[in-house]
Structures are given as C-alpha cells and as structure tokens.
Short mmCIF file of C-alpha atoms in Angstrom, two decimals:
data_model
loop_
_atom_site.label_atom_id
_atom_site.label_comp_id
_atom_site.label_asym_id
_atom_site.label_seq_id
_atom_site.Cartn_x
_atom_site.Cartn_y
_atom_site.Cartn_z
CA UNK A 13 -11.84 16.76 -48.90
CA UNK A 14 -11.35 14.72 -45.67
CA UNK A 15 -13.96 14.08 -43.50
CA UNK A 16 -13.62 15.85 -39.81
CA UNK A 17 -15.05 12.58 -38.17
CA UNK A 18 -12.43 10.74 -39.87
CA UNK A 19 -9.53 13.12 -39.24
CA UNK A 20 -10.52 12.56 -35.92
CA UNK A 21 -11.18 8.87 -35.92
CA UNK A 22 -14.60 9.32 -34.43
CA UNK A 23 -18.25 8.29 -35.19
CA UNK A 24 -20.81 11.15 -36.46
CA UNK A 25 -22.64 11.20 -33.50
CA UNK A 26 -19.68 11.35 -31.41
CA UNK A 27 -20.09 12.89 -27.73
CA UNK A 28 -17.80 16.23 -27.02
CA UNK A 29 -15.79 14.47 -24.48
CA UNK A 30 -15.03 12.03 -27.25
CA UNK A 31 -14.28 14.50 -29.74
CA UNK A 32 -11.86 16.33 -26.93
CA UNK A 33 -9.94 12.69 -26.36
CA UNK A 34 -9.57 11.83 -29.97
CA UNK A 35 -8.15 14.85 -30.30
CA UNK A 36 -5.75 15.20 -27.32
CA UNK A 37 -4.29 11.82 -28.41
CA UNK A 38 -3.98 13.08 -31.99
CA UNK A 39 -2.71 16.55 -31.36
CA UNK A 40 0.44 14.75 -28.62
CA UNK A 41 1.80 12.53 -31.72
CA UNK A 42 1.43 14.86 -34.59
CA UNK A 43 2.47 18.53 -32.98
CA UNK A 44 5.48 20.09 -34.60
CA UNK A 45 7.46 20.11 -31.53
CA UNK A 46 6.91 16.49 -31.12
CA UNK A 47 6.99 15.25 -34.86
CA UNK A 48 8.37 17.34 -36.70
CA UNK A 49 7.52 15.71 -40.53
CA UNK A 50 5.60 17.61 -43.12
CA UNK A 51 3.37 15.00 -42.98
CA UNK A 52 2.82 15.32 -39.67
CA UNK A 53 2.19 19.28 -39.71
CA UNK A 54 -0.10 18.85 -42.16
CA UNK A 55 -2.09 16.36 -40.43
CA UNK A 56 -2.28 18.21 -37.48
CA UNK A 57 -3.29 21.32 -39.16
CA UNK A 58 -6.48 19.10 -40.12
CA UNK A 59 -6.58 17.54 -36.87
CA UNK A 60 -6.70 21.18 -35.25
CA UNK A 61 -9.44 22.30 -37.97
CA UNK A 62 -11.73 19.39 -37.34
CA UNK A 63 -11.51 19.88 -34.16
CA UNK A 64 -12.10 23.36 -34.48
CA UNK A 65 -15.67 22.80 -36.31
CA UNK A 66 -16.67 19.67 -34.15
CA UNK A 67 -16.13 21.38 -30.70
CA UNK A 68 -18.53 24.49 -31.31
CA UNK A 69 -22.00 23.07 -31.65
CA UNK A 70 -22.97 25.85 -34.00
CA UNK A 71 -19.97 25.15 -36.23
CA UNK A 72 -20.82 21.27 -35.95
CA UNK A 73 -24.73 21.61 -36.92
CA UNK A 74 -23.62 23.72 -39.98
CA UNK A 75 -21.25 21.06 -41.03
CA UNK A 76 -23.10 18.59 -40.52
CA UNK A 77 -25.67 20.34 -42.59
CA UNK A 78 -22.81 20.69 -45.55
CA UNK A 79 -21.24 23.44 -44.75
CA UNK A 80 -17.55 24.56 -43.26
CA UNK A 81 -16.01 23.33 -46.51
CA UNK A 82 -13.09 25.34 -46.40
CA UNK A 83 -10.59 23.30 -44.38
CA UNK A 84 -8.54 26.47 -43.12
CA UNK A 85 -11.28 29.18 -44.23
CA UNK A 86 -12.50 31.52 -40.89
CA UNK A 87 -9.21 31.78 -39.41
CA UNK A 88 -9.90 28.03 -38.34
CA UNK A 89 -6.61 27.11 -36.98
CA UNK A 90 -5.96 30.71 -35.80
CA UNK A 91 -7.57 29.46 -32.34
CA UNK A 92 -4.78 27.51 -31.52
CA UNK A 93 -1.20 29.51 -31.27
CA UNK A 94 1.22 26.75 -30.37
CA UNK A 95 1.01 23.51 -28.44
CA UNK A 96 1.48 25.76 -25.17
CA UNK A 97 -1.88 27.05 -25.88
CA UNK A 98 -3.45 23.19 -26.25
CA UNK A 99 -1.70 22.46 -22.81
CA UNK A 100 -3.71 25.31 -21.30
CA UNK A 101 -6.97 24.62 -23.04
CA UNK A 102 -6.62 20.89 -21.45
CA UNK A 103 -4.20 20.63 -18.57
CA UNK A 104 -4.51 24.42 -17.08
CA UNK A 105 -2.40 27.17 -17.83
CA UNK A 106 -2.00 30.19 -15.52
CA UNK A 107 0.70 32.64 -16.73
CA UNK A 108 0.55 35.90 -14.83
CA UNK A 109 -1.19 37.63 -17.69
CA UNK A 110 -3.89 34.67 -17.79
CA UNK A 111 -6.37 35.66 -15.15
CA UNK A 112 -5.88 32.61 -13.54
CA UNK A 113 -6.06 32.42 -10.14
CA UNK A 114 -2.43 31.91 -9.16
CA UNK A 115 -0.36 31.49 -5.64
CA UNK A 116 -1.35 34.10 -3.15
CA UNK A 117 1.77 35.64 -1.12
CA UNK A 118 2.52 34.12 2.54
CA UNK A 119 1.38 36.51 5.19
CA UNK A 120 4.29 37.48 7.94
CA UNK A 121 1.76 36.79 10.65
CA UNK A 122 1.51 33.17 11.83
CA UNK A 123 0.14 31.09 14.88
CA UNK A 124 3.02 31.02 17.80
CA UNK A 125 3.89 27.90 19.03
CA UNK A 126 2.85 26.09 22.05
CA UNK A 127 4.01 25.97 25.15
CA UNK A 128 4.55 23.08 27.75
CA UNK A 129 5.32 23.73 31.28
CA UNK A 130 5.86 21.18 34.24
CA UNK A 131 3.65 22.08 37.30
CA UNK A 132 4.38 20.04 40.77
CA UNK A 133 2.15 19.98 43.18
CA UNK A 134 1.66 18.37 46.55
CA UNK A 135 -1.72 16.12 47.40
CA UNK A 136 -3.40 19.45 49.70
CA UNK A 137 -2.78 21.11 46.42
CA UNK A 138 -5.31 18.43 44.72
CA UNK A 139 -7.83 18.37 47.23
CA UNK A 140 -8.53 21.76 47.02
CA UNK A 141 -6.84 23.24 44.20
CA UNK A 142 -4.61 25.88 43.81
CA UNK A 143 -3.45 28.62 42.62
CA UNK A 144 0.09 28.98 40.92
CA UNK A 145 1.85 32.37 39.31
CA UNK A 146 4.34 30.94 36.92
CA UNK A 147 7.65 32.12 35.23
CA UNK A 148 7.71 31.28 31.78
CA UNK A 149 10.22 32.09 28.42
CA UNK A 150 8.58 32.68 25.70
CA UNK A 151 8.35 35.25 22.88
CA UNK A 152 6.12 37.92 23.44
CA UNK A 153 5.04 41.32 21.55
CA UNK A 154 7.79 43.45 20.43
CA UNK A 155 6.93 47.15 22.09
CA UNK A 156 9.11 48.53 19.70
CA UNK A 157 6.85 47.77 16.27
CA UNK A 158 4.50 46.38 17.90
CA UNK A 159 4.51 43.37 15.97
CA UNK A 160 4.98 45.47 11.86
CA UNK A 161 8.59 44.18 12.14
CA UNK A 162 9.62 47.49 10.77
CA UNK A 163 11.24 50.54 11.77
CA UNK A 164 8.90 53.04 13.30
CA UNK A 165 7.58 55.22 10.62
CA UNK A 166 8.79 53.32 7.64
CA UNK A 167 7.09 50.16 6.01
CA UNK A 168 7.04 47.15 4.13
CA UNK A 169 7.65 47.61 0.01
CA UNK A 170 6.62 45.57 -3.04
CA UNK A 171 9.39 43.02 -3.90
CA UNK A 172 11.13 44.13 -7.50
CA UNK A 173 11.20 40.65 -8.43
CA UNK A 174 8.00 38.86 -7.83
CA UNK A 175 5.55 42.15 -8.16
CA UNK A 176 4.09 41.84 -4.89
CA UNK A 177 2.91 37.98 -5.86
CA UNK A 178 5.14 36.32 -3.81
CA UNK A 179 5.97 33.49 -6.40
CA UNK A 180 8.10 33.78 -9.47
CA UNK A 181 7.34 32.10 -12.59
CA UNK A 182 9.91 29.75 -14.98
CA UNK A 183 9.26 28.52 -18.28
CA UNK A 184 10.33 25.01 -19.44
CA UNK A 185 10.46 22.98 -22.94
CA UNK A 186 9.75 19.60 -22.65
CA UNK A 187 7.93 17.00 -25.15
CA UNK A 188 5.09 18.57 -24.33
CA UNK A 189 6.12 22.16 -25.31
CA UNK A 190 6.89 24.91 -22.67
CA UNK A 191 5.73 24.05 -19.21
CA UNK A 192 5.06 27.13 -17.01
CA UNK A 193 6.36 26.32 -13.28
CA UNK A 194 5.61 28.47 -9.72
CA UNK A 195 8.25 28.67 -7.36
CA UNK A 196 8.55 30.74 -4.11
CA UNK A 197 10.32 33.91 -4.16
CA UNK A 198 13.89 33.60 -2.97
CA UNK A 199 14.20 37.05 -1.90
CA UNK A 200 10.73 38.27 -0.08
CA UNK A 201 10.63 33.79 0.73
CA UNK A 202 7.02 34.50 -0.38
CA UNK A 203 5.88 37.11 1.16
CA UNK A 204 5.54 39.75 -1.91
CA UNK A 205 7.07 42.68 0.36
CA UNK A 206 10.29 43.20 1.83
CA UNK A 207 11.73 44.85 4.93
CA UNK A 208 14.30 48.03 4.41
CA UNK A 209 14.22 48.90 7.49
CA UNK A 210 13.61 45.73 10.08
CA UNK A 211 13.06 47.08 13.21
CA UNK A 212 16.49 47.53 16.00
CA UNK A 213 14.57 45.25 18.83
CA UNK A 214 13.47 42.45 16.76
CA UNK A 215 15.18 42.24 13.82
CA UNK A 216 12.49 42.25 12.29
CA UNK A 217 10.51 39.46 13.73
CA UNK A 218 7.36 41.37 15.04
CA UNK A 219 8.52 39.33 18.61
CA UNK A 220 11.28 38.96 21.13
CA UNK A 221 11.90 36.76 23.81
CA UNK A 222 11.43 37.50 26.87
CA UNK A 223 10.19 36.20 30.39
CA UNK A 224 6.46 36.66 31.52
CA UNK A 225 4.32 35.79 34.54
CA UNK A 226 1.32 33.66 33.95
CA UNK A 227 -1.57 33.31 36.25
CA UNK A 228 -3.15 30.17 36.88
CA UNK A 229 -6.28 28.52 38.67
CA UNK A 230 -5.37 24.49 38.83
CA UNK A 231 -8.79 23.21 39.89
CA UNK A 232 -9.16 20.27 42.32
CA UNK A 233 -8.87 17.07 41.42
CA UNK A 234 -5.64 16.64 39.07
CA UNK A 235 -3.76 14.26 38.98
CA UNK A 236 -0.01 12.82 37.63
CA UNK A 237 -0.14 13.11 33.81
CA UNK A 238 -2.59 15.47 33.10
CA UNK A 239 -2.46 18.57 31.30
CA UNK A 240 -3.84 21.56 31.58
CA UNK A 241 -4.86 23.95 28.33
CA UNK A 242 -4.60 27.77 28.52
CA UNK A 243 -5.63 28.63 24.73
CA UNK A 244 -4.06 31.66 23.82
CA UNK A 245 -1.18 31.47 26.62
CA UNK A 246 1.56 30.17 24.61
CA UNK A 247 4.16 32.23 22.50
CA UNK A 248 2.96 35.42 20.10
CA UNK A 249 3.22 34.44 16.88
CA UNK A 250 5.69 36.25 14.43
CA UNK A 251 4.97 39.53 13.12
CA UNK A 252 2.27 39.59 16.19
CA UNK A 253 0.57 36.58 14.84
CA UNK A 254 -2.11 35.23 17.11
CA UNK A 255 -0.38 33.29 20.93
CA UNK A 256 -0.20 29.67 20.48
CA UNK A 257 -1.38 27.61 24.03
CA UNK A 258 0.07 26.53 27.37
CA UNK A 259 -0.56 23.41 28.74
CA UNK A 260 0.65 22.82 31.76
CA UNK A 261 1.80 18.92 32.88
CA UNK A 262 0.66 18.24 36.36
CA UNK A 263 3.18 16.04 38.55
CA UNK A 264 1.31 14.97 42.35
CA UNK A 265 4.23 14.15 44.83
CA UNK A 266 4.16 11.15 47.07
CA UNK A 267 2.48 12.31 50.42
CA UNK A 268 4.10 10.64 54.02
CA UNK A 269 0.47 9.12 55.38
CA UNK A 270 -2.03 9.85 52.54
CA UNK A 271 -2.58 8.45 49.19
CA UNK A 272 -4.58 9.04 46.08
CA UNK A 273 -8.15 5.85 45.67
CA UNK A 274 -10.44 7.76 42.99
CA UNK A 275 -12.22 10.73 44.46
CA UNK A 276 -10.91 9.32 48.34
CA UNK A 277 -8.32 9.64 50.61
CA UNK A 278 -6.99 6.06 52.14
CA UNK A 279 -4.36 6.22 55.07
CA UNK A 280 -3.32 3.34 57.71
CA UNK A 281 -3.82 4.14 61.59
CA UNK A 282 -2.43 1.86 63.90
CA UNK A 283 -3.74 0.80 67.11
CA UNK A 284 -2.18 -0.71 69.98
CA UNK A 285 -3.37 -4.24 71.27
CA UNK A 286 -5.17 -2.87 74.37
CA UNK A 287 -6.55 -0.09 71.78
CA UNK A 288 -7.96 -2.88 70.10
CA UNK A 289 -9.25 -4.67 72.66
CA UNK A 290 -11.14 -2.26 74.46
CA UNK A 291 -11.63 0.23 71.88
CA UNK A 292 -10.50 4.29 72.25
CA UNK A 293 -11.22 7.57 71.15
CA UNK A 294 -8.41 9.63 69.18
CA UNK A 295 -7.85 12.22 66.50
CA UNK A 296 -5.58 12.20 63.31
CA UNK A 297 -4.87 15.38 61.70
CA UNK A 298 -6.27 15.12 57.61
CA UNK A 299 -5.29 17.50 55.12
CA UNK A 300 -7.73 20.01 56.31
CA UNK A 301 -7.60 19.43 60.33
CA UNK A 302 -8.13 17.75 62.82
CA UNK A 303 -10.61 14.52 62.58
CA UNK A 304 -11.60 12.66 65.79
CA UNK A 305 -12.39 8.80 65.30
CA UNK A 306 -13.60 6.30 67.41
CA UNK A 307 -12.20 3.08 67.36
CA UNK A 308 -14.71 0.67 68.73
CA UNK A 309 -13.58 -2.80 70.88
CA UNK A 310 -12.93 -5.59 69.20
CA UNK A 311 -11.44 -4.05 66.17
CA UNK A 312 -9.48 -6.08 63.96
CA UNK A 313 -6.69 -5.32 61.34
CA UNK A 314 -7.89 -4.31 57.94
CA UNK A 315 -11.71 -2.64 59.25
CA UNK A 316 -11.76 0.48 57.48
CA UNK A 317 -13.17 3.47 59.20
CA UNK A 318 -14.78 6.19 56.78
CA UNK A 319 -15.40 10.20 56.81
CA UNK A 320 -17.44 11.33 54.80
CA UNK A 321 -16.23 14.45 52.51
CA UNK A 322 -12.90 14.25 53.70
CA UNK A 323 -11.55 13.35 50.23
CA UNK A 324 -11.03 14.91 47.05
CA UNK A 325 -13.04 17.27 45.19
CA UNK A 326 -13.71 15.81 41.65
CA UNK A 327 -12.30 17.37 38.93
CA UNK A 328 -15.85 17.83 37.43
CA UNK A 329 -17.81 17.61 40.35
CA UNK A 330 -18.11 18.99 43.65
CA UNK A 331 -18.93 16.53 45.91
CA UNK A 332 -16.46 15.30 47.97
CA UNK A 333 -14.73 11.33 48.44
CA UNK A 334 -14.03 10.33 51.99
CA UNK A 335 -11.38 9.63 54.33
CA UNK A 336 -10.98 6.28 54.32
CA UNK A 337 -8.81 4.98 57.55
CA UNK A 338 -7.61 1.10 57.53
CA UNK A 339 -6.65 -0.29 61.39
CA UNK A 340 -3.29 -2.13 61.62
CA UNK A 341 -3.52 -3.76 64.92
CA UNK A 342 0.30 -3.77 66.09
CA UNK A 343 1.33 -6.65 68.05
CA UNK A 344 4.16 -6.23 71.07
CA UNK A 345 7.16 -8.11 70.09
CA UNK A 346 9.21 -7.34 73.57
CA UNK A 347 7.42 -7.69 77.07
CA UNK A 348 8.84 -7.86 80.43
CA UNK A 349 8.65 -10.56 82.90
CA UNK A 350 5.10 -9.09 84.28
CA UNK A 351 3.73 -8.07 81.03
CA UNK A 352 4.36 -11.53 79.61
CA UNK A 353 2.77 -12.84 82.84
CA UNK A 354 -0.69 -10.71 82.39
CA UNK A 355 -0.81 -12.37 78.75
CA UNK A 356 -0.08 -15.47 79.68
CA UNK A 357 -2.75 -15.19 82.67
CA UNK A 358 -5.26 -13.10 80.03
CA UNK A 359 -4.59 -16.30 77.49
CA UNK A 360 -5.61 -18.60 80.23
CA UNK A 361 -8.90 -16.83 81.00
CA UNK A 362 -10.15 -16.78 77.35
CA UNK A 363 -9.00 -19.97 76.27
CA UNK A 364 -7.79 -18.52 73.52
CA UNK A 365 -8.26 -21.62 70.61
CA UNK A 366 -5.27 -22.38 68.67
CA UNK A 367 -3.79 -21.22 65.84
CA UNK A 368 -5.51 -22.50 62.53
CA UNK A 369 -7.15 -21.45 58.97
CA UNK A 370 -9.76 -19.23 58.83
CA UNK A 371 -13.06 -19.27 56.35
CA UNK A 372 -11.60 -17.30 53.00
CA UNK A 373 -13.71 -14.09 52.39
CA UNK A 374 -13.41 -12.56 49.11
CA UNK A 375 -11.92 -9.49 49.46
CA UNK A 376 -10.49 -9.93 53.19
CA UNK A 377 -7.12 -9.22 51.62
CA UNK A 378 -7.73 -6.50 48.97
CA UNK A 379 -9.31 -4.10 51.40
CA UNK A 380 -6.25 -2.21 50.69
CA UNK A 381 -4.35 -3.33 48.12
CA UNK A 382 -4.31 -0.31 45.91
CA UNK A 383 -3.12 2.08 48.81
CA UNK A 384 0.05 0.05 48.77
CA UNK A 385 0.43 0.52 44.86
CA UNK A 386 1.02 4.31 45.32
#
C-alpha cells in the first residue's frame, strides 16, 4: 500500500500549503484530460486520495495514527468530479449556480459629461466682477420620462438571455479542462433589462439636447487662463444620471490706457514740458471715475504717482491694489521762431550743463517694464 506522503512527494510533517502545491503540480501532469495513460489515471486516482486524507486534519491525524487504509474506501475520490472542479477549488470558479459573487449588471444612469465654455471679459469686468447669464448646449432632462427612458406607463423587462445578470457565461476546453468565461451581454450591452418601449422624445436616452441659460457670479480678480468650476452645471447624465460640471475659461481683453501688475492698475500720463516744470493739477478718469492728481514741479519721466485702492480686488481677498500712474515728460519737437527764442533765452538763464552720463540706479529703467509686456 503506497504511502500518501510519498504519492505526494512530501515529508510527514509537511505544511498544508505544501501538501496543496505538491498536489497542484501532480494533479496538472497526471489528469485524464491531460495524460490520458492508464498509468496515469491510476496515479492520479492516488494522488487525489492522498490528498484527500492529508488536507483534512482529522483525516490526517487518523492516518497518521494507522488508519485510512482503504485507498478509495469513504467515497475518497468522490470529492473531486473532474479537473473543472480542481480548477475551482484552486484558481476560482464562479458558474451561475456557484454562489459566487459574479459581474453585477451596468446601471443606465451615469455621470454627464463636462462642460467647457469660453467667457470674455473686459478689465472693469475684473476689477469688480461680474455677472454673466450664459447660453449653453447641452443635454438636459427629458420631460417626457423624466429620465426612465421608457414610454410613459410601461417599463424596463428582464433580458431573456442573460436573466437579469447582465453578463453571459461561455464554457471552454483547454489543457486545463473547461474554462468558464464572462462576457457582456450583447443584447441588454450589460444592463440585465431591456427597453420595449424607449420613450418618443429621447429615444430612449433618459436626456435630450437642448439649450439652457446658466447664471453666473465671476468674482473679481480673474484673469486670462483661468477657469472657473460650477459642479453640477454641466450635461445630465443618461437615463437622468447625476450633471457633470461647467468650467468656464476666462479670456481678459487688452484695455486702451490700463493694464493688469498683480492686484494694481499701471497706466502712463503724459505731461507737457511746462507741466513738468512748474507742476499742475489734473484729473484722469480710472475705471471707476474720475481721479484728480497732482503733479508736483520738477517731475521727471518715469516718477510713478500712486492711489491707493484704485486697483483690483483680489481674487481671495478684498483689499484693493492701487492705481499706479508713470509720468512721460513729452518733449516739443516743432517750435516757432519765438518759442525757440524763450528756450534758447530759458537755456541761457539756467546754464543748463551739457549733455552727459548719469549715476546708474538700479531699477531707474524697470520702473515699468512689465506694463509694456501686456
């Protein structure tokens, strides 16, 4: 009578995970459907019964003790129906009748996609924010079904095919025996009903699209490039799944005096020579009125005069940037015969010194730099 552990090929005190390997390896090369020999069946009618015993720890302490004798006794290889069965017991098995848990049908109701629209806005529009009442396509709610995809009093039915599972089932020999495969239903495409009677608006898509007005707040402080989320703005999802969202992609347009520095607002004023000289007072209109600056004498080109909180309102914040104003003293280029005199005469007076190279300041020239990038 053949020893179990040696059937096996294992030591006595052998672990049940080694047991289980010894056997997998034993039970691929000497199955029927793999080997078909009589010598071969009838080893691996004693490789299933030995494997039998030494997997149940009750069975294995009795043998151990001498007992079990009977190679095929106790419906020992009864356990085991076919090699389909040993690809269960190790690899996972699943057949409809298993009580495995197997694919669940795909619900009609999804997420709707999302939605991009392209917002332009002038710079008064950033300073303050705005609001905006857009036109949009998209898919909304069908009235008709309200989103069942059906006809009004009828419903959705069990597929015939799949039972209501949503996935059909295929069986296929290989070496290995018959491999059970899961595969989509091609006629509910997974969904484990079907629709009779799809509804007239929709066709039965739950949705239909359609052109809606959408209500916005932009806040102050946007700029180029940014966008905006409205969760839950975008398109209804099919069979009245839940909206997808709207962002919104903010484009600022190029103002005629005023550009964009951070938080401020940077423009150029220019001021006449005499202006210069002996200094005025004057107003500028801003994006929100009137502003009166004085322009002291002496002023040269590139002093920068600041208001305060005449700039932009952060877009988390709510204090204000300034108004920042850079002087560009402009220089006559024609004069008549008694202008050029009064220059000439006002050059004499001051002994103006000649031309020549001033002490570099850092930042003499960069005053303003970025207001020209824009």
């Amino acid at each position: 009578m053949a020893d179990h552990y040696e059937v096996l090929g294992v030591e006595r005190d052998a672990s049940p995970e080694d047991i289980k390997k010894a056997y997998r390896r034993l039970a691929r090369q000497l199955h029927p459907d793999v080997n078909p020999g009589e010598d071969a069946s009838e080893r691996f009618k004693l490789v299933t019964h030995a494997y039998d015993v030494l997997s149940d720890p009750e069975q294995r302490r009795r043998y151990d003790m001498g007992g079990d004798q009977n190679p095929f006794g106790g419906g020992g290889a009864a356990g085991f129906g076919g090699f389909s069965d040993i690809f269960e017991t190790f690899f996972g098995g699943g057949g409809q009748g298993g009580g495995g848990r197997g694919p669940r049908p795909r619900s009609r109701r999804e997420r709707g996609q999302d939605a991009l629209v392209r917002v332009t806005l002038d710079l008064g529009d950033v300073v303050f924010g705005t609001h905006r009442d857009l036109e949009v396509d998209t898919a909304v709610l069908c009235e008709t079904c309200q989103g069942a995809c059906t006809q009004p009093g009828t419903s959705e039915v069990t597929c015939d095919i799949c039972h209501g599972s949503g996935h059909v089932q295929r069986t296929v020999r290989s070496l290995l025996g018959n491999v059970v495969t899961s595969a989509p239903c091609s006629v509910c495409q997974g969904h484990g009903t079907t629709i009779p009677y799809p509804c007239g608006t929709c066709q039965g898509q739950g949705r239909v699209r359609a052109r809606r007005t959408v209500s916005v707040d932009i806040p102050a402080g946007v700029e180029s490039g940014l966008r905006l989320q409205l969760p839950g703005s975008g398109e209804v999802g099919p069979a009245g799944g839940p909206n997808g969202d709207l962002y919104l992609e903010i484009t600022v347009e190029a103002h005629e005096a005023f550009s964009r520095e951070g938080d401020d607002l940077v423009a150029t004023l220019e001021v006449s020579m005499p202006d210069a000289i002996l200094g005025t007072n004057t107003s500028i209109e801003s994006l929100d009125g009137s502003v009166d600056l004085e322009v002291r004498p002496g002023v040269q080109s590139g002093d920068v005069l600041t208001i305060k909180g005449r700039g932009i309102t952060p877009l988390r914040g709510s204090q204000r940037g300034d108004l920042r104003v850079g002087v560009h003293v402009v220089t006559p280029t024609r004069l008549d015969h008694r202008e050029r005199a009064l220059i000439e005469e006002f050059a004499k007076r001051t002994k103006a010194p000649k031309p020549r190279l001033a002490e570099h300041q850092q930042g003499m020239f960069s005053k303003f730099r970025d207001r020209f990038r824009h």
